[in-house]
Short mmCIF file of C-alpha atoms in Angstrom, two decimals:
data_model
loop_
_atom_site.label_atom_id
_atom_site.label_comp_id
_atom_site.label_asym_id
_atom_site.label_seq_id
_atom_site.Cartn_x
_atom_site.Cartn_y
_atom_site.Cartn_z
CA MET A 1 -11.42 22.96 -4.76
CA SER A 2 -11.92 23.96 -8.66
CA ALA A 3 -14.65 22.06 -10.03
CA ILE A 4 -14.28 19.11 -11.73
CA SER A 5 -16.02 18.59 -15.14
CA PRO A 6 -17.85 15.55 -15.87
CA ARG A 7 -15.30 14.87 -18.67
CA GLU A 8 -12.35 14.96 -16.28
CA ALA A 9 -14.45 12.68 -13.53
CA ALA A 10 -13.54 9.06 -13.18
CA LEU A 11 -16.15 8.55 -10.44
CA SER A 12 -19.31 10.27 -10.40
CA VAL A 13 -21.60 10.28 -6.92
CA ARG A 14 -25.12 11.86 -7.05
CA GLY A 15 -27.72 11.93 -4.38
CA LEU A 16 -26.76 8.87 -2.54
CA ARG A 17 -28.77 7.76 0.10
CA LYS A 18 -28.23 4.67 2.98
CA ALA A 19 -29.38 3.72 5.84
CA PHE A 20 -28.69 0.99 7.97
CA GLY A 21 -31.33 -0.12 10.87
CA GLY A 22 -33.41 3.17 9.45
CA VAL A 23 -30.58 5.46 10.62
CA PRO A 24 -29.60 7.44 7.68
CA VAL A 25 -25.74 7.14 6.85
CA TYR A 26 -25.69 9.34 3.65
CA ASP A 27 -29.24 11.00 2.48
CA GLY A 28 -28.73 13.01 -0.41
CA PHE A 29 -24.53 12.67 -0.67
CA SER A 30 -22.61 13.61 -3.95
CA LEU A 31 -18.97 13.56 -5.20
CA ASP A 32 -16.67 13.49 -8.11
CA VAL A 33 -13.40 12.45 -8.40
CA LYS A 34 -10.96 13.48 -10.62
CA ARG A 35 -9.22 11.22 -13.44
CA GLY A 36 -5.63 10.31 -11.87
CA ASP A 37 -6.48 12.11 -8.39
CA ILE A 38 -5.49 10.01 -5.47
CA LEU A 39 -8.30 11.12 -2.84
CA ALA A 40 -8.31 10.46 0.55
CA ILE A 41 -11.30 9.98 2.44
CA PHE A 42 -11.39 10.96 6.47
CA GLY A 43 -13.85 11.17 9.18
CA PRO A 44 -14.86 10.14 12.26
CA ASN A 45 -15.76 6.42 13.12
CA GLY A 46 -18.93 5.46 11.76
CA CYS A 47 -19.15 8.02 9.30
CA GLY A 48 -19.61 5.34 6.48
CA LYS A 49 -16.15 6.24 4.75
CA SER A 50 -16.14 1.97 4.21
CA THR A 51 -19.60 1.82 3.36
CA LEU A 52 -18.90 4.99 0.93
CA ILE A 53 -16.27 2.65 -1.23
CA ASN A 54 -18.05 -0.46 -0.31
CA MET A 55 -21.19 1.00 -2.50
CA ALA A 56 -19.41 2.32 -5.16
CA ALA A 57 -17.27 -1.13 -5.49
CA GLY A 58 -20.42 -3.05 -5.72
CA LEU A 59 -20.24 -4.67 -2.47
CA LEU A 60 -23.29 -2.88 -1.38
CA PRO A 61 -26.03 -1.74 -2.54
CA ALA A 62 -27.33 1.94 -2.35
CA ASP A 63 -30.63 2.85 -1.15
CA GLY A 64 -31.00 5.64 -3.77
CA GLY A 65 -29.02 7.74 -6.10
CA GLU A 66 -26.44 6.95 -8.57
CA ILE A 67 -22.63 5.83 -8.84
CA LEU A 68 -21.05 6.12 -12.40
CA PHE A 69 -17.83 5.82 -13.49
CA ASP A 70 -17.45 7.67 -16.60
CA GLY A 71 -21.09 7.31 -17.44
CA ARG A 72 -21.44 3.52 -16.79
CA ILE A 73 -22.18 1.34 -13.76
CA VAL A 74 -19.62 -0.76 -11.67
CA ASP A 75 -20.38 -4.19 -13.09
CA GLU A 76 -19.12 -2.49 -16.62
CA VAL A 77 -15.80 -1.27 -15.31
CA ARG A 78 -12.90 -2.73 -14.25
CA ILE A 79 -11.89 -1.93 -10.24
CA GLY A 80 -9.31 -2.70 -8.09
CA TYR A 81 -9.78 -2.99 -4.28
CA VAL A 82 -7.85 -3.57 -1.48
CA PHE A 83 -9.01 -4.78 1.58
CA GLN A 84 -8.01 -3.94 5.34
CA ASN A 85 -7.86 -7.43 6.53
CA TYR A 86 -5.15 -9.27 4.13
CA ARG A 87 -4.88 -12.46 5.58
CA GLU A 88 -8.49 -12.70 4.82
CA ALA A 89 -8.32 -11.17 1.63
CA LEU A 90 -5.68 -13.53 -0.17
CA PHE A 91 -6.51 -16.99 -1.65
CA PRO A 92 -3.91 -19.28 1.04
CA TRP A 93 -4.57 -22.24 -1.05
CA ARG A 94 -2.94 -20.37 -3.86
CA ARG A 95 0.79 -19.14 -4.38
CA ALA A 96 1.15 -15.16 -4.13
CA ALA A 97 1.59 -15.14 -7.77
CA GLU A 98 -1.31 -17.40 -8.50
CA ASN A 99 -3.23 -14.45 -6.23
CA ILE A 100 -2.00 -12.15 -8.59
CA ARG A 101 -3.02 -13.83 -11.64
CA TYR A 102 -6.39 -14.92 -10.68
CA PRO A 103 -7.71 -11.64 -11.60
CA LEU A 104 -6.25 -11.42 -14.85
CA ARG A 105 -7.60 -15.17 -15.72
CA ARG A 106 -11.04 -13.75 -14.69
CA MET A 107 -10.09 -11.26 -17.44
CA GLY A 108 -9.57 -13.89 -19.92
CA LEU A 109 -6.20 -12.39 -20.69
CA LYS A 110 -3.73 -14.72 -22.63
CA ARG A 111 -0.93 -16.11 -21.09
CA ALA A 112 2.08 -13.74 -21.94
CA GLU A 113 -0.20 -10.59 -21.36
CA ILE A 114 -0.65 -12.01 -17.19
CA GLU A 115 3.04 -12.89 -16.99
CA ARG A 116 4.30 -9.27 -18.45
CA ARG A 117 1.93 -7.58 -15.94
CA LEU A 118 3.09 -9.76 -12.95
CA GLU A 119 6.40 -8.90 -14.35
CA ALA A 120 5.86 -5.41 -14.61
CA LEU A 121 4.31 -4.90 -11.03
CA ALA A 122 7.19 -7.10 -9.52
CA ALA A 123 9.76 -4.60 -10.81
CA ASP A 124 7.32 -1.47 -10.00
CA PHE A 125 7.00 -2.68 -6.63
CA ARG A 126 10.74 -3.91 -6.60
CA VAL A 127 9.59 -7.35 -5.26
CA ARG A 128 12.72 -9.06 -3.60
CA PHE A 129 10.65 -12.00 -1.90
CA ASP A 130 9.38 -15.08 -3.78
CA LEU A 131 6.26 -14.66 -5.05
CA ASN A 132 5.73 -18.42 -5.56
CA ALA A 133 5.46 -18.60 -1.87
CA TYR A 134 1.99 -19.31 0.02
CA PRO A 135 0.85 -15.87 1.53
CA TYR A 136 0.66 -17.56 4.88
CA SER A 137 4.50 -17.66 4.93
CA LEU A 138 5.21 -14.09 4.26
CA SER A 139 5.44 -11.28 6.07
CA GLY A 140 2.36 -9.01 6.86
CA GLY A 141 3.66 -6.00 4.71
CA GLN A 142 4.57 -8.63 1.79
CA GLN A 143 1.22 -10.40 1.79
CA GLN A 144 -0.35 -6.57 1.92
CA LEU A 145 1.75 -5.84 -1.01
CA VAL A 146 0.57 -9.08 -2.65
CA SER A 147 -3.03 -7.74 -2.33
CA ILE A 148 -2.25 -4.24 -3.67
CA MET A 149 -0.29 -6.16 -6.68
CA ARG A 150 -3.52 -8.24 -6.94
CA ALA A 151 -5.54 -5.45 -7.48
CA LEU A 152 -3.45 -2.99 -9.32
CA ALA A 153 -2.85 -6.03 -12.20
CA VAL A 154 -6.12 -5.39 -13.77
CA GLU A 155 -5.24 -1.69 -14.47
CA PRO A 156 -8.28 -0.65 -12.81
CA GLU A 157 -9.86 2.88 -13.64
CA VAL A 158 -10.63 3.18 -10.14
CA LEU A 159 -8.39 1.66 -7.05
CA PHE A 160 -9.94 1.59 -3.59
CA LEU A 161 -8.10 1.30 -0.92
CA ASP A 162 -9.95 0.44 2.66
CA GLU A 163 -7.28 1.32 5.63
CA PRO A 164 -4.97 -0.77 3.58
CA PHE A 165 -1.69 -0.29 6.45
CA SER A 166 -4.00 -0.51 9.58
CA ALA A 167 -2.53 -3.76 10.13
CA LEU A 168 0.98 -3.22 9.76
CA ASP A 169 3.68 -1.70 11.53
CA TYR A 170 5.06 1.80 11.04
CA GLU A 171 8.21 1.18 9.46
CA THR A 172 6.26 -1.06 6.88
CA THR A 173 3.74 1.25 6.79
CA LEU A 174 6.51 3.79 5.43
CA SER A 175 7.64 1.93 2.96
CA LEU A 176 4.76 0.36 1.53
CA ARG A 177 2.98 3.66 0.76
CA THR A 178 6.33 5.18 -0.66
CA LEU A 179 6.40 2.29 -3.01
CA LEU A 180 2.09 2.87 -3.27
CA GLN A 181 2.53 6.57 -4.20
CA GLN A 182 5.16 6.04 -6.79
CA VAL A 183 3.26 3.65 -8.65
CA LEU A 184 0.11 5.01 -7.98
CA LYS A 185 1.64 8.06 -9.62
CA ALA A 186 3.43 6.76 -12.63
CA ARG A 187 0.14 4.01 -13.05
CA LYS A 188 -1.89 7.54 -13.08
CA THR A 189 -4.30 5.50 -11.03
CA THR A 190 -7.48 7.29 -9.93
CA THR A 191 -7.24 6.01 -5.97
CA ILE A 192 -9.86 6.45 -3.22
CA LEU A 193 -7.87 5.90 -0.21
CA VAL A 194 -9.94 5.19 3.24
CA SER A 195 -7.63 6.02 6.21
CA HIS A 196 -7.79 6.59 9.95
CA ASP A 197 -4.41 8.03 9.88
CA LEU A 198 -4.56 11.52 9.15
CA GLU A 199 -0.64 11.71 8.54
CA GLU A 200 -1.33 8.96 5.84
CA SER A 201 -4.03 10.61 4.19
CA ILE A 202 -2.28 14.02 3.58
CA VAL A 203 1.05 12.01 2.17
CA LEU A 204 -1.09 10.01 -0.23
CA ALA A 205 -3.52 12.34 -1.44
CA ASP A 206 -4.17 14.82 -3.90
CA ARG A 207 -7.10 15.72 -1.65
CA ILE A 208 -8.74 15.06 1.00
CA LEU A 209 -12.37 14.56 2.20
CA MET A 210 -13.50 15.56 5.59
CA LEU A 211 -16.80 13.66 6.36
CA THR A 212 -18.91 14.56 9.13
CA ARG A 213 -20.71 12.07 11.54
CA ARG A 214 -23.86 10.78 10.62
CA PRO A 215 -25.66 11.65 8.22
CA THR A 216 -22.69 12.47 6.60
CA LEU A 217 -22.00 15.20 4.55
CA VAL A 218 -18.89 16.74 3.45
CA ALA A 219 -17.03 18.86 6.10
CA ASP A 220 -14.49 20.45 4.14
CA ASP A 221 -12.63 19.25 0.86
CA ILE A 222 -8.53 19.88 0.56
CA ALA A 223 -6.62 20.42 -2.19
CA VAL A 224 -3.10 18.78 -0.96
CA ASP A 225 -0.75 20.88 -3.06
CA LEU A 226 2.57 19.17 -1.99
CA ALA A 227 5.14 18.26 -4.66
CA TRP A 228 5.56 14.57 -5.86
CA PRO A 229 7.28 12.34 -4.22
CA ARG A 230 6.37 12.85 -0.91
CA GLU A 231 9.23 11.58 1.18
CA ALA A 232 10.22 11.64 4.90
CA ALA A 233 11.50 15.21 4.85
CA THR A 234 7.54 16.10 3.42
CA LEU A 235 6.33 15.23 6.61
CA SER A 236 8.29 18.08 8.77
CA ALA A 237 7.81 20.52 5.75
CA PRO A 238 5.33 23.64 6.83
CA ASP A 239 3.16 23.38 4.40
CA PHE A 240 2.37 19.93 5.56
CA ILE A 241 2.08 20.67 8.62
CA ALA A 242 -0.14 23.94 7.51
CA ILE A 243 -2.35 21.04 6.03
CA LYS A 244 -2.60 18.85 8.70
CA ALA A 245 -3.37 21.75 11.20
CA ARG A 246 -6.73 22.70 8.91
CA CYS A 247 -7.70 19.03 8.61
CA LEU A 248 -7.65 18.84 12.26
CA ASP A 249 -9.30 21.89 13.03
CA VAL A 250 -12.02 20.55 10.76
CA PHE A 251 -11.91 17.05 12.37
CA THR A 252 -12.68 18.65 16.08
CA ARG A 253 -15.53 20.18 14.83
CA ALA A 254 -16.86 17.78 12.60
CA VAL A 255 -17.07 15.22 15.78
CA ALA A 256 -17.68 17.97 18.46
CA GLY A 257 -20.87 19.13 16.12
CA ALA A 258 -22.94 15.99 16.19
CA MET B 1 11.51 -42.54 16.90
CA LYS B 2 10.56 -41.18 20.30
CA ALA B 3 7.35 -40.44 19.03
CA LEU B 4 6.91 -44.32 17.78
CA LEU B 5 8.20 -45.69 20.88
CA VAL B 6 5.99 -44.32 23.20
CA PRO B 7 2.93 -45.71 22.01
CA ALA B 8 4.26 -48.96 21.41
CA GLY B 9 5.02 -48.69 24.77
CA GLY B 10 1.78 -48.80 25.78
CA ALA B 11 0.42 -51.08 23.37
CA ALA B 12 3.16 -53.82 24.79
CA GLY B 13 1.81 -52.69 28.43
CA PHE B 14 -1.35 -53.36 27.19
CA ILE B 15 -0.53 -56.86 26.21
CA ALA B 16 1.31 -57.48 29.03
CA LEU B 17 -1.78 -56.94 31.26
CA TRP B 18 -3.77 -59.26 28.86
CA TRP B 19 -1.09 -62.00 29.06
CA LEU B 20 -1.11 -61.77 33.09
CA ALA B 21 -5.19 -61.87 33.40
CA VAL B 22 -4.67 -65.50 31.57
CA LEU B 23 -1.96 -66.05 33.68
CA LEU B 24 -3.91 -65.44 36.66
CA ARG B 25 -6.95 -67.38 35.33
CA LEU B 26 -8.84 -63.98 35.64
CA ALA B 27 -11.41 -65.68 33.49
CA ASP B 28 -12.58 -68.63 31.85
CA PRO B 29 -9.99 -69.74 29.16
CA VAL B 30 -12.57 -69.89 26.66
CA LEU B 31 -13.43 -66.53 26.98
CA LEU B 32 -10.05 -65.24 27.41
CA PRO B 33 -7.50 -66.63 25.33
CA SER B 34 -3.87 -65.53 25.44
CA PRO B 35 -2.23 -63.40 23.19
CA LEU B 36 -0.51 -65.84 21.58
CA GLU B 37 -3.28 -68.07 20.57
CA THR B 38 -5.37 -65.04 19.44
CA PHE B 39 -2.41 -64.11 17.07
CA ASN B 40 -1.63 -67.64 15.93
CA ASP B 41 -5.59 -68.46 15.48
CA THR B 42 -6.14 -64.97 13.50
CA ALA B 43 -2.94 -66.18 11.36
CA LYS B 44 -4.07 -69.15 10.58
CA SER B 45 -7.74 -68.05 9.67
CA PHE B 46 -5.48 -65.43 7.35
CA THR B 47 -3.67 -67.82 4.93
CA GLN B 48 -5.86 -70.52 5.29
CA GLY B 49 -9.60 -69.65 6.30
CA PRO B 50 -11.64 -66.91 4.67
CA LEU B 51 -10.31 -63.91 6.95
CA LEU B 52 -8.60 -62.09 4.08
CA HIS B 53 -11.51 -62.33 1.93
CA ASP B 54 -13.67 -60.62 4.99
CA LEU B 55 -11.35 -58.07 5.39
CA TRP B 56 -11.44 -57.29 1.62
CA ARG B 57 -15.17 -57.55 1.48
CA THR B 58 -15.45 -55.07 4.29
CA VAL B 59 -12.84 -52.59 3.21
CA THR B 60 -14.66 -52.33 -0.31
CA ARG B 61 -17.86 -52.36 1.24
CA THR B 62 -17.03 -49.21 3.04
CA VAL B 63 -15.25 -48.06 0.54
CA LEU B 64 -18.09 -47.90 -1.62
CA SER B 65 -20.70 -46.64 0.59
CA PHE B 66 -17.90 -43.74 1.35
CA LEU B 67 -17.43 -42.99 -1.96
CA VAL B 68 -21.46 -42.96 -2.52
CA ALA B 69 -21.68 -40.46 0.67
CA CYS B 70 -19.49 -38.32 -0.86
CA ALA B 71 -21.02 -37.78 -4.18
CA ILE B 72 -24.30 -37.09 -2.36
CA GLY B 73 -22.88 -34.93 0.73
CA VAL B 74 -20.20 -32.90 -0.97
CA PRO B 75 -22.46 -31.18 -3.49
CA LEU B 76 -25.20 -31.35 -2.12
CA GLY B 77 -23.58 -29.72 1.36
CA LEU B 78 -21.75 -27.11 -0.74
CA LEU B 79 -25.04 -26.06 -2.37
CA LEU B 80 -27.30 -25.74 0.66
CA GLY B 81 -24.02 -24.06 2.41
CA ALA B 82 -24.40 -21.32 -0.15
CA LYS B 83 -27.98 -20.71 0.41
CA GLU B 84 -27.86 -20.39 4.28
CA ASN B 85 -31.71 -20.10 4.34
CA VAL B 86 -32.17 -23.04 2.58
CA TYR B 87 -29.88 -24.99 4.91
CA ARG B 88 -31.74 -23.78 7.79
CA ALA B 89 -35.16 -25.10 6.74
CA VAL B 90 -33.26 -28.78 6.18
CA GLU B 91 -31.11 -28.43 9.82
CA PHE B 92 -33.47 -30.11 11.57
CA VAL B 93 -34.23 -32.99 9.33
CA VAL B 94 -30.21 -33.44 8.84
CA ASP B 95 -29.79 -32.95 12.48
CA PHE B 96 -32.49 -35.33 13.13
CA PHE B 97 -31.25 -38.13 10.77
CA ARG B 98 -27.81 -37.68 11.71
CA SER B 99 -28.51 -38.32 15.23
CA THR B 100 -30.95 -41.21 14.39
CA PRO B 101 -28.88 -44.93 15.24
CA ALA B 102 -28.27 -46.16 11.40
CA SER B 103 -28.77 -49.54 13.04
CA ALA B 104 -32.49 -48.42 13.57
CA LEU B 105 -33.05 -47.83 9.90
CA PHE B 106 -32.02 -51.54 8.88
CA PRO B 107 -35.19 -52.86 8.59
CA LEU B 108 -36.70 -49.99 6.62
CA PHE B 109 -33.65 -50.43 3.97
CA LEU B 110 -34.19 -53.98 3.89
CA ILE B 111 -37.78 -53.02 2.41
CA LEU B 112 -36.20 -50.30 0.04
CA PHE B 113 -33.26 -52.98 -1.08
CA GLY B 114 -34.15 -55.90 -0.45
CA VAL B 115 -31.49 -58.55 1.17
CA GLY B 116 -28.31 -57.91 -0.13
CA GLU B 117 -25.20 -55.84 -0.87
CA GLY B 118 -27.35 -53.01 -1.95
CA THR B 119 -29.04 -52.55 1.42
CA LYS B 120 -25.48 -52.69 3.71
CA ILE B 121 -24.02 -50.04 1.36
CA ALA B 122 -27.21 -47.84 0.87
CA VAL B 123 -27.55 -47.95 4.89
CA ALA B 124 -24.09 -46.86 5.53
CA ALA B 125 -23.66 -44.11 2.22
CA PHE B 126 -26.60 -42.92 4.31
CA GLY B 127 -25.22 -42.48 7.90
CA ALA B 128 -21.76 -41.18 6.08
CA ALA B 129 -23.61 -38.72 3.62
CA LEU B 130 -25.55 -36.74 6.49
CA VAL B 131 -22.37 -36.47 8.45
CA ILE B 132 -20.60 -34.92 5.02
CA LEU B 133 -23.09 -32.91 4.09
CA PHE B 134 -23.33 -31.27 7.42
CA ASN B 135 -19.55 -30.55 7.53
CA ALA B 136 -19.88 -29.28 4.12
CA ALA B 137 -22.60 -27.10 4.32
CA TYR B 138 -20.96 -25.59 7.68
CA GLY B 139 -17.91 -24.79 5.78
CA VAL B 140 -19.56 -23.10 2.85
CA MET B 141 -21.58 -21.24 5.54
CA ASN B 142 -18.26 -20.06 7.78
CA ALA B 143 -16.06 -19.00 4.91
CA ARG B 144 -14.57 -15.75 5.23
CA ARG B 145 -16.68 -12.98 3.93
CA THR B 146 -13.78 -10.76 2.54
CA ARG B 147 -12.76 -13.88 0.28
CA LEU B 148 -15.61 -14.51 -1.63
CA LEU B 149 -16.32 -10.40 -1.62
CA ALA B 150 -12.65 -10.31 -3.14
CA ALA B 151 -13.48 -12.59 -5.68
CA ARG B 152 -16.60 -10.92 -7.05
CA VAL B 153 -14.68 -7.62 -6.81
CA MET B 154 -12.09 -9.66 -9.05
CA GLY B 155 -14.80 -10.81 -11.72
CA ALA B 156 -15.66 -14.03 -10.53
CA SER B 157 -19.10 -15.43 -11.39
CA PRO B 158 -21.01 -16.48 -8.87
CA LEU B 159 -20.69 -20.27 -9.72
CA ARG B 160 -17.09 -18.71 -10.08
CA VAL B 161 -17.19 -17.92 -6.40
CA VAL B 162 -18.34 -21.36 -5.32
CA PHE B 163 -15.72 -23.60 -7.42
CA ASP B 164 -12.73 -21.11 -6.53
CA VAL B 165 -13.52 -19.86 -2.92
CA MET B 166 -16.17 -21.79 -1.31
CA LEU B 167 -15.10 -24.81 -1.95
CA TRP B 168 -11.57 -24.17 -1.24
CA GLU B 169 -12.82 -22.53 2.25
CA ALA B 170 -15.04 -25.55 3.19
CA MET B 171 -12.10 -27.91 2.21
CA PRO B 172 -10.95 -28.43 5.57
CA GLN B 173 -14.35 -28.76 7.30
CA ILE B 174 -15.39 -31.08 4.11
CA LEU B 175 -12.10 -33.61 5.12
CA VAL B 176 -13.08 -33.26 8.66
CA GLY B 177 -16.34 -35.13 7.68
CA MET B 178 -15.12 -37.43 5.41
CA ARG B 179 -12.72 -38.60 8.08
CA SER B 180 -15.77 -38.83 10.69
CA GLY B 181 -17.96 -40.13 7.86
CA VAL B 182 -15.63 -43.15 6.39
CA SER B 183 -15.57 -44.23 10.44
CA LEU B 184 -19.33 -44.13 10.78
CA ALA B 185 -19.36 -46.06 7.35
CA LEU B 186 -17.18 -48.61 8.21
CA VAL B 187 -19.35 -49.06 12.01
CA ILE B 188 -22.42 -49.50 9.52
CA VAL B 189 -20.82 -52.15 7.44
CA VAL B 190 -19.79 -54.02 10.38
CA VAL B 191 -23.10 -54.07 12.05
CA ALA B 192 -25.18 -54.95 8.73
CA GLU B 193 -22.66 -57.84 8.05
CA MET B 194 -23.56 -59.13 11.25
CA PHE B 195 -27.23 -59.09 10.61
CA ILE B 196 -28.21 -58.36 7.03
CA GLY B 197 -28.21 -61.74 5.51
CA SER B 198 -24.18 -61.94 5.13
CA THR B 199 -21.78 -64.80 4.46
CA ASP B 200 -18.51 -62.63 4.31
CA GLY B 201 -17.19 -59.94 5.88
CA LEU B 202 -15.54 -58.45 9.52
CA GLY B 203 -18.86 -58.18 11.03
CA GLN B 204 -20.07 -61.84 9.99
CA ARG B 205 -16.64 -63.72 10.41
CA VAL B 206 -16.94 -62.08 14.80
CA ILE B 207 -20.47 -63.48 15.38
CA VAL B 208 -19.52 -66.58 13.86
CA ALA B 209 -16.33 -67.11 15.66
CA GLN B 210 -18.45 -66.06 18.43
CA SER B 211 -21.15 -69.14 18.19
CA LEU B 212 -18.45 -71.11 17.49
CA PHE B 213 -16.57 -70.63 20.80
CA GLU B 214 -13.61 -69.72 18.59
CA SER B 215 -12.93 -66.95 20.75
CA GLY B 216 -9.32 -66.93 19.68
CA LEU B 217 -10.44 -65.85 16.25
CA MET B 218 -13.18 -63.56 17.48
CA TYR B 219 -10.43 -61.39 19.67
CA GLY B 220 -8.41 -61.77 16.29
CA VAL B 221 -11.17 -60.48 14.04
CA ILE B 222 -12.21 -57.90 16.73
CA PHE B 223 -8.20 -55.91 16.09
CA VAL B 224 -8.32 -56.38 12.73
CA ALA B 225 -11.24 -54.17 12.56
CA GLY B 226 -9.71 -52.00 14.97
CA ALA B 227 -6.82 -51.68 13.01
CA LEU B 228 -8.93 -51.04 10.16
CA GLY B 229 -10.95 -47.85 11.68
CA TYR B 230 -6.99 -46.36 12.80
CA LEU B 231 -5.90 -46.81 9.76
CA LEU B 232 -8.77 -45.24 7.71
CA ASN B 233 -8.71 -42.12 10.40
CA LEU B 234 -5.15 -42.12 10.07
CA THR B 235 -5.14 -41.70 6.40
CA PHE B 236 -7.15 -38.77 6.45
CA LEU B 237 -5.86 -37.13 9.38
CA LEU B 238 -2.60 -37.44 6.95
CA LEU B 239 -4.33 -36.22 3.87
CA GLU B 240 -5.58 -33.38 6.05
CA LYS B 241 -1.81 -32.46 6.71
CA ARG B 242 -0.40 -32.83 3.16
CA PHE B 243 -3.66 -31.23 1.06
CA ILE B 244 -4.93 -28.60 3.68
CA HIS B 245 -1.74 -26.99 4.07
CA TRP B 246 -3.03 -23.69 4.49
CA ALA B 247 -5.48 -24.65 7.53
CA GLY B 248 -5.10 -22.67 10.49
CA LYS B 249 -2.10 -19.95 9.07
#
């Protein structure tokens, strides 16, 4: 991986430290994420993938080190966050559209701008279901799509995705991730994806960060130079298979090396 | 239709049994009047006597004490629920007084509020407020953590999180608390009407009817009080169903 200059970095992590009950998870961890890149984080269970993005998103305090977004702390930037459990992340007492408008209202945007963004998102994601429905009357895939739209509505500088498809069936996952990669690439949204699905990580990412067991270090940093858009055929392309083989090899060693 | 017919059948069966007991002279007719006599005495008291006024007084007192209880219990419960360690500190006191029979507090409240309307409403409000507070606090403490985090990530201030998420998350539980609270308020109001310097109200009417051996009226007032409690409960159940449309989904 070529070095990322400070001016290119949307997110910089330096000397990050975090321990749970005295057991260090991160002990001097550093990372730069290039603006517009989709970074997938992959590693064994309990290596602290979600911990890392929760600290970056300001949901969990770090014990030490710094996490900066183009020189600013998280409170000073707009971020988006998509939770794994859409059922517990959406507000069921608000209609789907109202869920998406919520962060825009918090930003104090004018009504016309809020509606413009809502319509643009609905068009980008080719939404065909009724956004005036309550979330609980939508399917799982539709609910997670609403969560993603809500996170993207603020036009985040960095979007965090915490295993966004893990509660969905394979068919829904395929169509949702095809839509997602189109939108993220069109909007040039810097994205950090935590996933436990290697195929998904490779298909969606510009770069994969392979992590070791605790205390967590970078086992490998792999550029994914596959052409966009990535479709069903990508999954059987030789390049894809080569990257997957390399990732699997690193992963096996990272897990065994504990 | 069938949903209405079955309970109606049960009620008819109850009245039939009652009538049978009267016909078989299982009890002294002075103690157990027939359903018809009870109905006639009660209807007469409604149209020519004080019963309508009594019912109105009991409803007003119950609603008033319920409103006072909500005004205290809901905000305080939300606040305590949001600060879980503070709630843990007062939990014992809340639980203790929640478990204390409110009737045991009558003498104390008589000293504090004197003999009058204030005392009845204060005791009932006190009892109901604790139930509502307890439920509101638990509703907030059981709020989905993910939703609170989601609101924070979307830039909601701590106060916003309380009103936009915690209040809604606690709403189903708050309504459960209100339903128990209003029932408890009615119980306390009726007892207070019997014993704390009253001249009206359903409680007063029951005890006066009993002392004058007007057993038909006495049974009638008991049924009126029962119907009132049932309707209050039903109202809140319907409110829950209609208003908390997302519950359990």
